[in-house]
């Protein structure tokens, strides 16, 4: 698994585009992975034939782990590795092994043959299981007991072993069993060397999910088990979802931001009628042909004007060097809700873009985010962010800062309300803005000026010209 972004340590395999036996060429995309920030397609760096996919779809893999083996035709290293993986642990080792070449992998220079000889895993002695015990084990795992010709089940997976032996299973399988409430000691393994696989755990859950035929239970037993019925019913109505990918990264970032930067949020409610009219006029302007013009576009431009008038707000807190870093560029973040969770890509150097250029960049950014194709680089280096909660009909909120940024502006819903206009109460389009800022960097006076300037531009959009 290559390093597909700054500071990323793992990624989930979303989809394989190849299978064993397929021919691949240098640069061909072989799989799609999801990091904590985005979905990324991975190319293969050489030509050859796919020999093995080391991990299934849905598996989370650490960076640097081999995920695919390819036979490049430079020897039988790939096939030798496959045969070694397929042999049972108890198979006798050959007297002499030919020297093996490095096996081609997705990253690095390949895996060299180990110079050490691993001793076969010692299996503890297991008392012979009676037919009754085998029947119970089969019932627990959702399948019939193994035929007599099959080797005895290792003690690590036997539920009736006299000694306490830890079942053999990979960490993802252990986590799956924990999430599903399955005791690995009751699961019969089918993997190599007596390891428990994901399928073993899922088969063990199947009988519990299927309705069981009513059995006669003594009255005393019914009385004891009755109090547990509500808990079992509640568990059946709960769904557990692993915390990973974008959700995991968002949670960590929000906790770090909320408990590191002292947040202050200010609000302003104002008449945005003139801006809404301007939006309709711009939609017919030839300069915006093929571009999406929305109120968010003018909110973004108003925020850029406010930052130009109050440049001190565009800064970052450097805890390590005990410095405030003032930035001469604005990387404007736009919070985007995607099927994988909330992400905040940013428009680089937004301060120098014209309104049509800003509209084009904004449209590309949102479309790419919703398709799940935002690159990690597009989410790095943001300075301020806008979140549009108004699209959900929400008046406003108290947004949490994106880590490393100084401010975030929430744009609320635009509603027609009675408003005093030129001395008379008239129906006008009204909205509310909320600005959260890092109080280490931004004093109340500075934050108030920035928010007031944004509102002033949107109330009288001609200030986009006079203040520019």
Tab-separated table of C-alpha atoms in Angstrom:
chain	number	residue	atom	x	y	z
A	1	UNK	CA	0.000	0.000	0.000
A	2	UNK	CA	1.737	3.200	-1.127
A	3	UNK	CA	1.657	6.481	0.781
A	4	UNK	CA	-1.117	8.347	-1.040
A	5	UNK	CA	-1.153	11.476	1.100
A	6	UNK	CA	0.566	13.498	3.799
A	7	UNK	CA	0.579	11.745	7.159
A	8	UNK	CA	-1.752	8.912	6.120
A	9	UNK	CA	-0.962	5.542	7.691
A	10	UNK	CA	-3.695	3.274	6.335
A	11	UNK	CA	-6.299	2.929	3.604
A	12	UNK	CA	-9.338	0.767	2.915
A	13	UNK	CA	-9.519	-1.212	-0.331
A	14	UNK	CA	-12.812	-0.159	-1.928
A	15	UNK	CA	-12.646	-2.054	-5.235
A	16	UNK	CA	-10.320	-4.284	-7.202
A	17	UNK	CA	-10.280	-3.720	-10.972
A	18	UNK	CA	-8.214	-6.847	-11.669
A	19	UNK	CA	-8.225	-10.501	-10.621
A	20	UNK	CA	-5.601	-13.263	-10.559
A	21	UNK	CA	-4.625	-14.200	-14.083
A	22	UNK	CA	-5.244	-10.748	-15.581
A	23	UNK	CA	-2.472	-9.091	-17.584
A	24	UNK	CA	-1.522	-5.614	-16.358
A	25	UNK	CA	0.652	-2.889	-17.834
A	26	UNK	CA	2.747	-0.157	-16.265
A	27	UNK	CA	0.464	2.672	-15.117
A	28	UNK	CA	-2.773	0.666	-15.259
A	29	UNK	CA	-5.192	1.337	-12.382
A	30	UNK	CA	-5.645	-1.883	-10.415
A	31	UNK	CA	-7.676	-0.789	-7.402
A	32	UNK	CA	-9.419	2.066	-5.641
A	33	UNK	CA	-8.686	2.803	-1.990
A	34	UNK	CA	-10.222	5.169	0.517
A	35	UNK	CA	-7.927	7.048	2.839
A	36	UNK	CA	-8.954	9.212	5.755
A	37	UNK	CA	-9.346	12.072	3.282
A	38	UNK	CA	-10.443	10.822	-0.122
A	39	UNK	CA	-10.862	7.923	-2.530
A	40	UNK	CA	-7.760	7.352	-4.672
A	41	UNK	CA	-7.067	5.052	-7.635
A	42	UNK	CA	-3.761	3.163	-7.494
A	43	UNK	CA	-1.771	2.291	-10.647
A	44	UNK	CA	0.601	-0.668	-11.021
A	45	UNK	CA	4.249	0.312	-11.632
A	46	UNK	CA	5.222	-2.578	-13.938
A	47	UNK	CA	3.999	-5.061	-16.567
A	48	UNK	CA	3.041	-8.635	-15.796
A	49	UNK	CA	0.290	-11.075	-14.831
A	50	UNK	CA	-1.616	-10.736	-11.571
A	51	UNK	CA	-0.657	-13.637	-9.375
A	52	UNK	CA	-2.460	-12.861	-6.111
A	53	UNK	CA	-4.638	-10.239	-4.422
A	54	UNK	CA	-3.485	-10.243	-0.825
A	55	UNK	CA	-6.525	-8.474	0.674
A	56	UNK	CA	-10.246	-8.513	-0.173
A	57	UNK	CA	-12.408	-5.460	-0.794
A	58	UNK	CA	-13.390	-3.709	2.424
A	59	UNK	CA	-10.139	-4.545	4.214
A	60	UNK	CA	-8.143	-1.736	5.871
A	61	UNK	CA	-4.414	-2.055	5.137
A	62	UNK	CA	-1.423	-0.244	6.629
A	63	UNK	CA	0.798	1.820	4.335
A	64	UNK	CA	3.774	-0.268	3.175
A	65	UNK	CA	1.901	-3.584	3.249
A	66	UNK	CA	2.003	-5.722	0.097
A	67	UNK	CA	-1.513	-5.846	-1.374
A	68	UNK	CA	-0.921	-7.459	-4.781
A	69	UNK	CA	1.630	-9.869	-6.307
A	70	UNK	CA	2.416	-9.776	-10.028
A	71	UNK	CA	4.437	-12.269	-12.074
A	72	UNK	CA	6.689	-10.193	-14.342
A	73	UNK	CA	8.052	-13.220	-16.210
A	74	UNK	CA	11.494	-12.908	-14.585
A	75	UNK	CA	11.217	-16.165	-12.734
A	76	UNK	CA	8.773	-18.303	-10.808
A	77	UNK	CA	8.919	-16.234	-7.612
A	78	UNK	CA	5.226	-15.384	-7.756
A	79	UNK	CA	4.116	-18.980	-8.247
A	80	UNK	CA	6.498	-20.246	-5.592
A	81	UNK	CA	5.030	-17.765	-3.127
A	82	UNK	CA	1.509	-18.872	-4.026
A	83	UNK	CA	2.362	-22.526	-3.506
A	84	UNK	CA	3.978	-21.767	-0.166
A	85	UNK	CA	0.875	-19.884	0.960
A	86	UNK	CA	-1.387	-22.739	-0.149
A	87	UNK	CA	0.549	-25.509	1.637
A	88	UNK	CA	-0.749	-26.508	5.083
A	89	UNK	CA	1.403	-25.599	8.032
A	90	UNK	CA	2.105	-29.211	8.899
A	91	UNK	CA	3.491	-30.119	5.449
A	92	UNK	CA	7.127	-31.247	5.635
A	93	UNK	CA	9.663	-28.748	4.323
A	94	UNK	CA	11.780	-29.867	1.305
A	95	UNK	CA	15.363	-30.813	1.944
A	96	UNK	CA	16.756	-28.021	-0.205
A	97	UNK	CA	15.088	-24.965	-1.701
A	98	UNK	CA	16.329	-23.109	-4.777
A	99	UNK	CA	17.255	-19.492	-4.335
A	100	UNK	CA	14.200	-17.294	-4.877
A	101	UNK	CA	14.184	-13.934	-6.547
A	102	UNK	CA	12.366	-10.932	-5.229
A	103	UNK	CA	8.624	-11.071	-5.726
A	104	UNK	CA	7.141	-8.035	-7.556
A	105	UNK	CA	4.795	-5.935	-5.423
A	106	UNK	CA	2.881	-2.680	-5.811
A	107	UNK	CA	5.445	-0.528	-4.023
A	108	UNK	CA	9.155	-0.777	-3.253
A	109	UNK	CA	11.615	-3.277	-4.712
A	110	UNK	CA	9.719	-6.416	-3.887
A	111	UNK	CA	9.855	-8.947	-1.086
A	112	UNK	CA	13.102	-10.853	-0.721
A	113	UNK	CA	13.099	-14.482	0.336
A	114	UNK	CA	13.709	-14.817	4.041
A	115	UNK	CA	17.055	-16.272	5.075
A	116	UNK	CA	15.587	-17.723	8.259
A	117	UNK	CA	13.650	-20.959	8.470
A	118	UNK	CA	10.442	-20.617	10.446
A	119	UNK	CA	9.646	-23.550	12.652
A	120	UNK	CA	6.175	-25.024	12.098
A	121	UNK	CA	3.691	-23.813	14.698
A	122	UNK	CA	3.328	-26.315	17.511
A	123	UNK	CA	-0.249	-27.424	17.991
A	124	UNK	CA	-1.279	-28.330	21.561
A	125	UNK	CA	-2.667	-31.749	22.073
A	126	UNK	CA	-6.437	-31.804	21.783
A	127	UNK	CA	-8.591	-34.465	23.370
A	128	UNK	CA	-10.703	-36.328	20.848
A	129	UNK	CA	-14.124	-34.782	20.502
A	130	UNK	CA	-17.127	-36.965	21.001
A	131	UNK	CA	-19.896	-36.970	18.381
A	132	UNK	CA	-22.046	-34.961	20.791
A	133	UNK	CA	-19.393	-32.247	21.097
A	134	UNK	CA	-18.902	-32.166	17.339
A	135	UNK	CA	-22.634	-31.698	16.903
A	136	UNK	CA	-22.625	-28.784	19.352
A	137	UNK	CA	-19.643	-27.197	17.587
A	138	UNK	CA	-21.364	-27.523	14.215
A	139	UNK	CA	-24.531	-25.959	15.614
A	140	UNK	CA	-22.557	-23.026	17.040
A	141	UNK	CA	-20.900	-22.337	13.686
A	142	UNK	CA	-23.896	-22.855	11.440
A	143	UNK	CA	-22.650	-25.869	9.535
A	144	UNK	CA	-22.388	-29.612	9.965
A	145	UNK	CA	-19.401	-31.134	11.757
A	146	UNK	CA	-16.353	-31.811	9.599
A	147	UNK	CA	-15.994	-35.320	8.108
A	148	UNK	CA	-13.791	-37.789	9.907
A	149	UNK	CA	-11.135	-37.571	7.180
A	150	UNK	CA	-10.433	-33.915	7.967
A	151	UNK	CA	-7.591	-33.180	10.372
A	152	UNK	CA	-8.648	-32.425	13.976
A	153	UNK	CA	-9.553	-28.819	14.724
A	154	UNK	CA	-6.664	-26.987	16.410
A	155	UNK	CA	-7.042	-26.381	20.103
A	156	UNK	CA	-6.901	-22.615	19.547
A	157	UNK	CA	-10.365	-22.794	17.993
A	158	UNK	CA	-11.886	-25.632	20.000
A	159	UNK	CA	-14.508	-24.585	22.480
A	160	UNK	CA	-13.996	-27.644	24.708
A	161	UNK	CA	-10.206	-27.491	25.125
A	162	UNK	CA	-9.246	-28.084	28.741
A	163	UNK	CA	-6.689	-25.242	28.729
A	164	UNK	CA	-7.375	-21.592	27.874
A	165	UNK	CA	-5.832	-21.097	24.421
A	166	UNK	CA	-6.153	-17.841	22.452
A	167	UNK	CA	-7.871	-18.438	19.079
A	168	UNK	CA	-5.801	-17.661	15.977
A	169	UNK	CA	-7.262	-14.747	14.010
A	170	UNK	CA	-6.046	-11.583	12.326
A	171	UNK	CA	-6.837	-8.227	14.008
A	172	UNK	CA	-9.588	-7.290	11.478
A	173	UNK	CA	-11.278	-10.633	12.101
A	174	UNK	CA	-11.061	-10.116	15.871
A	175	UNK	CA	-12.623	-6.694	15.486
A	176	UNK	CA	-15.440	-8.119	13.343
A	177	UNK	CA	-16.118	-10.790	15.956
A	178	UNK	CA	-16.155	-8.174	18.722
A	179	UNK	CA	-18.586	-5.969	16.770
A	180	UNK	CA	-20.898	-8.925	16.117
A	181	UNK	CA	-20.643	-10.265	19.663
A	182	UNK	CA	-19.078	-13.580	18.629
A	183	UNK	CA	-16.789	-15.471	20.997
A	184	UNK	CA	-13.871	-16.664	18.860
A	185	UNK	CA	-13.403	-19.648	21.176
A	186	UNK	CA	-16.707	-21.038	19.832
A	187	UNK	CA	-15.783	-20.650	16.149
A	188	UNK	CA	-14.362	-23.561	14.155
A	189	UNK	CA	-11.528	-22.270	11.919
A	190	UNK	CA	-11.170	-23.100	8.244
A	191	UNK	CA	-8.106	-20.981	7.449
A	192	UNK	CA	-4.516	-22.159	7.099
A	193	UNK	CA	-2.816	-23.326	10.293
A	194	UNK	CA	-6.114	-23.238	12.124
A	195	UNK	CA	-6.762	-19.505	11.740
A	196	UNK	CA	-10.285	-18.104	11.919
A	197	UNK	CA	-11.449	-16.201	8.824
A	198	UNK	CA	-14.119	-13.537	8.321
A	199	UNK	CA	-16.366	-16.173	6.754
A	200	UNK	CA	-16.041	-18.357	9.861
A	201	UNK	CA	-17.225	-15.476	12.053
A	202	UNK	CA	-20.111	-14.647	9.714
A	203	UNK	CA	-21.222	-18.292	9.641
A	204	UNK	CA	-21.203	-18.309	13.433
A	205	UNK	CA	-23.586	-15.351	13.436
A	206	UNK	CA	-26.015	-16.871	10.911
A	207	UNK	CA	-27.708	-19.338	13.300
A	208	UNK	CA	-28.326	-16.575	15.844
A	209	UNK	CA	-29.973	-14.411	13.191
A	210	UNK	CA	-32.259	-17.234	11.938
A	211	UNK	CA	-35.474	-17.850	13.879
A	212	UNK	CA	-35.093	-20.940	16.025
A	213	UNK	CA	-37.836	-23.494	16.518
A	214	UNK	CA	-39.459	-23.182	19.934
A	215	UNK	CA	-38.075	-25.676	22.392
A	216	UNK	CA	-39.482	-26.821	25.688
A	217	UNK	CA	-37.606	-25.146	28.503
A	218	UNK	CA	-38.098	-25.868	32.195
A	219	UNK	CA	-40.103	-23.255	34.056
A	220	UNK	CA	-37.158	-22.378	36.285
A	221	UNK	CA	-34.965	-21.749	33.240
A	222	UNK	CA	-37.655	-19.504	31.732
A	223	UNK	CA	-37.788	-17.439	34.885
A	224	UNK	CA	-34.021	-16.944	34.885
A	225	UNK	CA	-33.736	-16.026	31.193
A	226	UNK	CA	-36.759	-13.704	31.105
A	227	UNK	CA	-34.941	-10.520	32.295
A	228	UNK	CA	-32.457	-10.768	29.390
A	229	UNK	CA	-35.164	-10.604	26.715
A	230	UNK	CA	-35.407	-6.769	26.574
A	231	UNK	CA	-31.641	-6.470	26.201
A	232	UNK	CA	-31.625	-8.970	23.342
A	233	UNK	CA	-34.472	-7.142	21.623
A	234	UNK	CA	-32.646	-3.814	21.968
A	235	UNK	CA	-29.502	-5.300	20.468
A	236	UNK	CA	-31.446	-6.533	17.461
A	237	UNK	CA	-32.521	-2.950	16.727
A	238	UNK	CA	-28.978	-1.562	16.850
A	239	UNK	CA	-26.546	-1.364	13.947
A	240	UNK	CA	-22.839	-0.922	14.552
A	241	UNK	CA	-20.780	0.801	11.872
A	242	UNK	CA	-16.953	0.749	12.067
A	243	UNK	CA	-15.383	4.188	12.478
A	244	UNK	CA	-12.969	4.565	9.582
A	245	UNK	CA	-12.064	6.614	6.531
A	246	UNK	CA	-13.412	10.153	6.283
A	247	UNK	CA	-15.594	9.793	9.378
A	248	UNK	CA	-12.618	8.766	11.506
A	249	UNK	CA	-10.492	11.659	10.238
A	250	UNK	CA	-13.331	14.166	10.694
A	251	UNK	CA	-13.949	13.042	14.270
A	252	UNK	CA	-10.275	13.344	15.194
A	253	UNK	CA	-9.976	16.777	13.548
A	254	UNK	CA	-13.098	18.166	15.215
A	255	UNK	CA	-12.080	16.955	18.681
A	256	UNK	CA	-8.576	18.367	18.233
A	257	UNK	CA	-9.923	21.707	17.024
A	258	UNK	CA	-12.670	22.069	19.635
A	259	UNK	CA	-10.292	21.398	22.534
A	260	UNK	CA	-7.259	23.266	21.166
A	261	UNK	CA	-8.497	26.541	19.670
A	262	UNK	CA	-10.711	28.706	21.905
A	263	UNK	CA	-13.772	29.277	19.727
A	264	UNK	CA	-15.829	32.463	19.635
A	265	UNK	CA	-18.925	32.719	17.406
A	266	UNK	CA	-20.670	35.940	16.393
A	267	UNK	CA	-23.906	36.358	14.418
A	268	UNK	CA	-25.469	38.930	12.134
A	269	UNK	CA	-28.923	38.963	10.494
A	270	UNK	CA	-29.491	41.252	7.499
A	271	UNK	CA	-31.409	41.943	4.295
A	272	UNK	CA	-29.873	40.004	1.385
A	273	UNK	CA	-32.560	40.876	-1.186
A	274	UNK	CA	-30.224	42.867	-3.480
A	275	UNK	CA	-27.720	40.029	-3.635
A	276	UNK	CA	-30.432	37.525	-4.518
A	277	UNK	CA	-31.498	39.781	-7.385
A	278	UNK	CA	-27.886	40.038	-8.546
A	279	UNK	CA	-27.637	36.246	-8.585
A	280	UNK	CA	-30.554	36.061	-11.020
A	281	UNK	CA	-28.986	38.738	-13.260
A	282	UNK	CA	-25.611	36.971	-13.340
A	283	UNK	CA	-27.242	33.726	-14.467
A	284	UNK	CA	-28.086	35.410	-17.783
A	285	UNK	CA	-24.725	37.164	-18.146
A	286	UNK	CA	-22.630	35.754	-21.046
A	287	UNK	CA	-19.526	35.838	-18.827
A	288	UNK	CA	-21.099	33.075	-16.683
A	289	UNK	CA	-22.259	30.859	-19.544
A	290	UNK	CA	-21.935	27.226	-18.508
A	291	UNK	CA	-21.168	28.177	-14.900
A	292	UNK	CA	-23.328	27.716	-11.823
A	293	UNK	CA	-24.192	31.009	-10.150
A	294	UNK	CA	-25.538	30.679	-6.613
A	295	UNK	CA	-25.741	32.864	-3.492
A	296	UNK	CA	-22.779	30.884	-2.130
A	297	UNK	CA	-20.611	32.334	-4.908
A	298	UNK	CA	-21.298	35.907	-3.779
A	299	UNK	CA	-20.886	34.957	-0.114
A	300	UNK	CA	-17.428	33.611	-0.990
A	301	UNK	CA	-16.548	36.807	-2.861
A	302	UNK	CA	-17.827	38.947	0.023
A	303	UNK	CA	-15.643	37.009	2.483
A	304	UNK	CA	-12.582	37.522	0.257
A	305	UNK	CA	-13.296	41.276	0.166
A	306	UNK	CA	-13.624	41.318	3.971
A	307	UNK	CA	-10.282	39.506	4.335
A	308	UNK	CA	-8.641	42.019	2.011
A	309	UNK	CA	-9.922	44.815	4.254
A	310	UNK	CA	-8.895	42.930	7.427
A	311	UNK	CA	-5.829	40.858	6.469
A	312	UNK	CA	-4.914	40.058	10.107
A	313	UNK	CA	-7.740	37.511	10.220
A	314	UNK	CA	-5.979	35.343	7.622
A	315	UNK	CA	-3.415	33.783	9.958
A	316	UNK	CA	-2.405	30.569	11.703
A	317	UNK	CA	-1.172	29.688	15.184
A	318	UNK	CA	2.235	27.953	15.271
A	319	UNK	CA	2.347	26.300	18.689
A	320	UNK	CA	5.766	24.702	18.192
A	321	UNK	CA	7.547	27.985	17.421
A	322	UNK	CA	5.185	30.186	19.434
A	323	UNK	CA	4.481	32.373	16.416
A	324	UNK	CA	1.474	33.773	14.578
A	325	UNK	CA	1.845	33.179	10.849
A	326	UNK	CA	0.167	35.858	8.709
A	327	UNK	CA	-0.625	34.613	5.205
A	328	UNK	CA	-0.634	36.662	2.034
A	329	UNK	CA	-2.789	34.133	0.191
A	330	UNK	CA	-6.293	32.816	0.819
A	331	UNK	CA	-6.991	29.120	0.312
A	332	UNK	CA	-10.764	29.231	0.643
A	333	UNK	CA	-12.245	26.010	2.023
A	334	UNK	CA	-15.770	24.905	1.141
A	335	UNK	CA	-17.330	22.326	3.471
A	336	UNK	CA	-18.912	19.625	1.291
A	337	UNK	CA	-21.203	16.820	2.429
A	338	UNK	CA	-20.379	13.620	0.538
A	339	UNK	CA	-21.599	10.000	0.786
A	340	UNK	CA	-18.383	9.218	2.675
A	341	UNK	CA	-18.754	12.113	5.119
A	342	UNK	CA	-17.803	15.767	5.467
A	343	UNK	CA	-14.691	16.986	3.659
A	344	UNK	CA	-13.271	20.492	3.214
A	345	UNK	CA	-11.377	20.959	-0.069
A	346	UNK	CA	-10.119	24.460	-0.750
A	347	UNK	CA	-9.697	26.823	-3.679
A	348	UNK	CA	-6.030	27.753	-3.879
A	349	UNK	CA	-5.173	31.482	-4.138
A	350	UNK	CA	-8.840	32.432	-4.198
A	351	UNK	CA	-8.030	36.070	-3.444
A	352	UNK	CA	-6.772	36.662	-7.011
A	353	UNK	CA	-9.686	35.134	-8.917
A	354	UNK	CA	-12.337	37.075	-10.782
A	355	UNK	CA	-15.984	36.268	-10.104
A	356	UNK	CA	-16.305	33.957	-13.178
A	357	UNK	CA	-13.025	32.231	-12.247
A	358	UNK	CA	-14.256	31.781	-8.688
A	359	UNK	CA	-17.547	30.334	-9.992
A	360	UNK	CA	-15.652	27.838	-12.168
A	361	UNK	CA	-13.340	26.773	-9.325
A	362	UNK	CA	-16.253	26.452	-6.914
A	363	UNK	CA	-18.241	24.279	-9.335
A	364	UNK	CA	-15.292	21.981	-10.018
A	365	UNK	CA	-14.481	21.663	-6.326
A	366	UNK	CA	-18.026	20.694	-5.274
A	367	UNK	CA	-18.543	18.265	-8.173
A	368	UNK	CA	-15.227	16.513	-7.524
A	369	UNK	CA	-15.979	16.245	-3.802
A	370	UNK	CA	-19.397	14.689	-4.325
A	371	UNK	CA	-17.932	12.142	-6.729
A	372	UNK	CA	-15.387	11.177	-4.080
A	373	UNK	CA	-12.439	12.160	-6.292
A	374	UNK	CA	-10.969	14.957	-4.202
A	375	UNK	CA	-7.209	14.490	-3.861
A	376	UNK	CA	-5.470	14.870	-0.483
A	377	UNK	CA	-3.575	17.896	-1.856
A	378	UNK	CA	-6.869	19.708	-2.454
A	379	UNK	CA	-7.631	19.471	1.262
A	380	UNK	CA	-4.270	20.732	2.499
A	381	UNK	CA	-3.297	24.287	3.381
A	382	UNK	CA	-6.717	25.873	3.918
A	383	UNK	CA	-6.833	29.287	5.638
A	384	UNK	CA	-10.568	30.055	6.084
A	385	UNK	CA	-13.710	28.035	5.328
A	386	UNK	CA	-17.362	28.553	4.389
A	387	UNK	CA	-20.085	26.089	5.356
A	388	UNK	CA	-23.493	26.443	3.720
A	389	UNK	CA	-25.983	25.175	6.308
A	390	UNK	CA	-28.770	27.116	4.603
A	391	UNK	CA	-29.233	24.411	1.964
A	392	UNK	CA	-30.723	22.267	4.749
A	393	UNK	CA	-33.166	24.997	5.788
A	394	UNK	CA	-31.130	25.895	8.890
A	395	UNK	CA	-30.971	29.525	10.011
A	396	UNK	CA	-27.398	29.330	11.321
A	397	UNK	CA	-25.051	27.360	13.571
A	398	UNK	CA	-21.850	27.526	15.595
A	399	UNK	CA	-19.352	25.868	13.234
A	400	UNK	CA	-16.118	24.301	14.476
A	401	UNK	CA	-12.888	25.493	12.907
A	402	UNK	CA	-11.072	23.318	10.440
A	403	UNK	CA	-7.743	22.527	12.195
A	404	UNK	CA	-5.019	25.039	11.357
A	405	UNK	CA	-7.440	27.709	10.136
A	406	UNK	CA	-8.387	30.996	11.770
A	407	UNK	CA	-12.085	31.340	10.904
A	408	UNK	CA	-15.142	29.607	9.454
A	409	UNK	CA	-18.258	31.338	8.122
A	410	UNK	CA	-21.686	29.654	8.279
A	411	UNK	CA	-24.209	30.831	5.664
A	412	UNK	CA	-27.810	30.281	6.816
A	413	UNK	CA	-31.069	29.851	4.930
A	414	UNK	CA	-32.511	32.795	2.989
A	415	UNK	CA	-36.127	33.375	4.040
A	416	UNK	CA	-38.773	35.947	3.180
A	417	UNK	CA	-39.557	37.855	6.369
A	418	UNK	CA	-41.169	41.153	7.333
A	419	UNK	CA	-38.384	43.737	7.391
A	420	UNK	CA	-38.183	47.489	7.782
A	421	UNK	CA	-37.109	48.832	4.397
A	422	UNK	CA	-37.037	52.585	3.700
A	423	UNK	CA	-39.204	53.276	6.720
A	424	UNK	CA	-41.879	50.701	5.882
A	425	UNK	CA	-42.376	47.065	6.857
A	426	UNK	CA	-42.095	45.016	3.695
A	427	UNK	CA	-41.426	41.362	2.842
A	428	UNK	CA	-37.681	41.052	2.254
A	429	UNK	CA	-35.249	38.171	1.846
A	430	UNK	CA	-33.289	37.820	5.077
A	431	UNK	CA	-30.457	35.556	6.188
A	432	UNK	CA	-28.087	35.050	9.126
A	433	UNK	CA	-24.322	34.622	9.059
A	434	UNK	CA	-22.254	33.115	11.870
A	435	UNK	CA	-18.480	33.568	12.108
A	436	UNK	CA	-16.460	31.304	14.407
A	437	UNK	CA	-12.829	32.284	14.930
A	438	UNK	CA	-9.774	31.275	16.942
A	439	UNK	CA	-9.645	33.741	19.825
A	440	UNK	CA	-5.892	33.221	20.156
A	441	UNK	CA	-5.508	34.854	16.743
A	442	UNK	CA	-8.594	37.001	16.338
A	443	UNK	CA	-9.814	39.488	18.916
A	444	UNK	CA	-13.489	40.295	19.221
A	445	UNK	CA	-13.026	43.622	17.443
A	446	UNK	CA	-11.319	42.050	14.424
A	447	UNK	CA	-13.850	39.237	14.197
A	448	UNK	CA	-16.716	41.720	14.390
A	449	UNK	CA	-15.224	43.848	11.597
A	450	UNK	CA	-14.845	40.862	9.307
A	451	UNK	CA	-18.407	39.670	9.877
A	452	UNK	CA	-19.824	43.179	9.487
A	453	UNK	CA	-17.954	43.666	6.201
A	454	UNK	CA	-19.276	40.390	4.778
A	455	UNK	CA	-22.835	41.386	5.676
A	456	UNK	CA	-22.359	44.899	4.277
A	457	UNK	CA	-21.206	43.554	0.896
A	458	UNK	CA	-24.127	41.141	0.666
A	459	UNK	CA	-26.651	43.783	1.721
A	460	UNK	CA	-25.292	46.255	-0.866
A	461	UNK	CA	-23.411	44.165	-3.485
A	462	UNK	CA	-22.219	47.305	-5.293
A	463	UNK	CA	-19.540	47.363	-2.572
A	464	UNK	CA	-17.900	44.507	-4.466
A	465	UNK	CA	-16.823	47.302	-6.837
A	466	UNK	CA	-16.311	50.217	-4.460
A	467	UNK	CA	-14.359	48.192	-1.873
A	468	UNK	CA	-12.393	46.156	-4.404
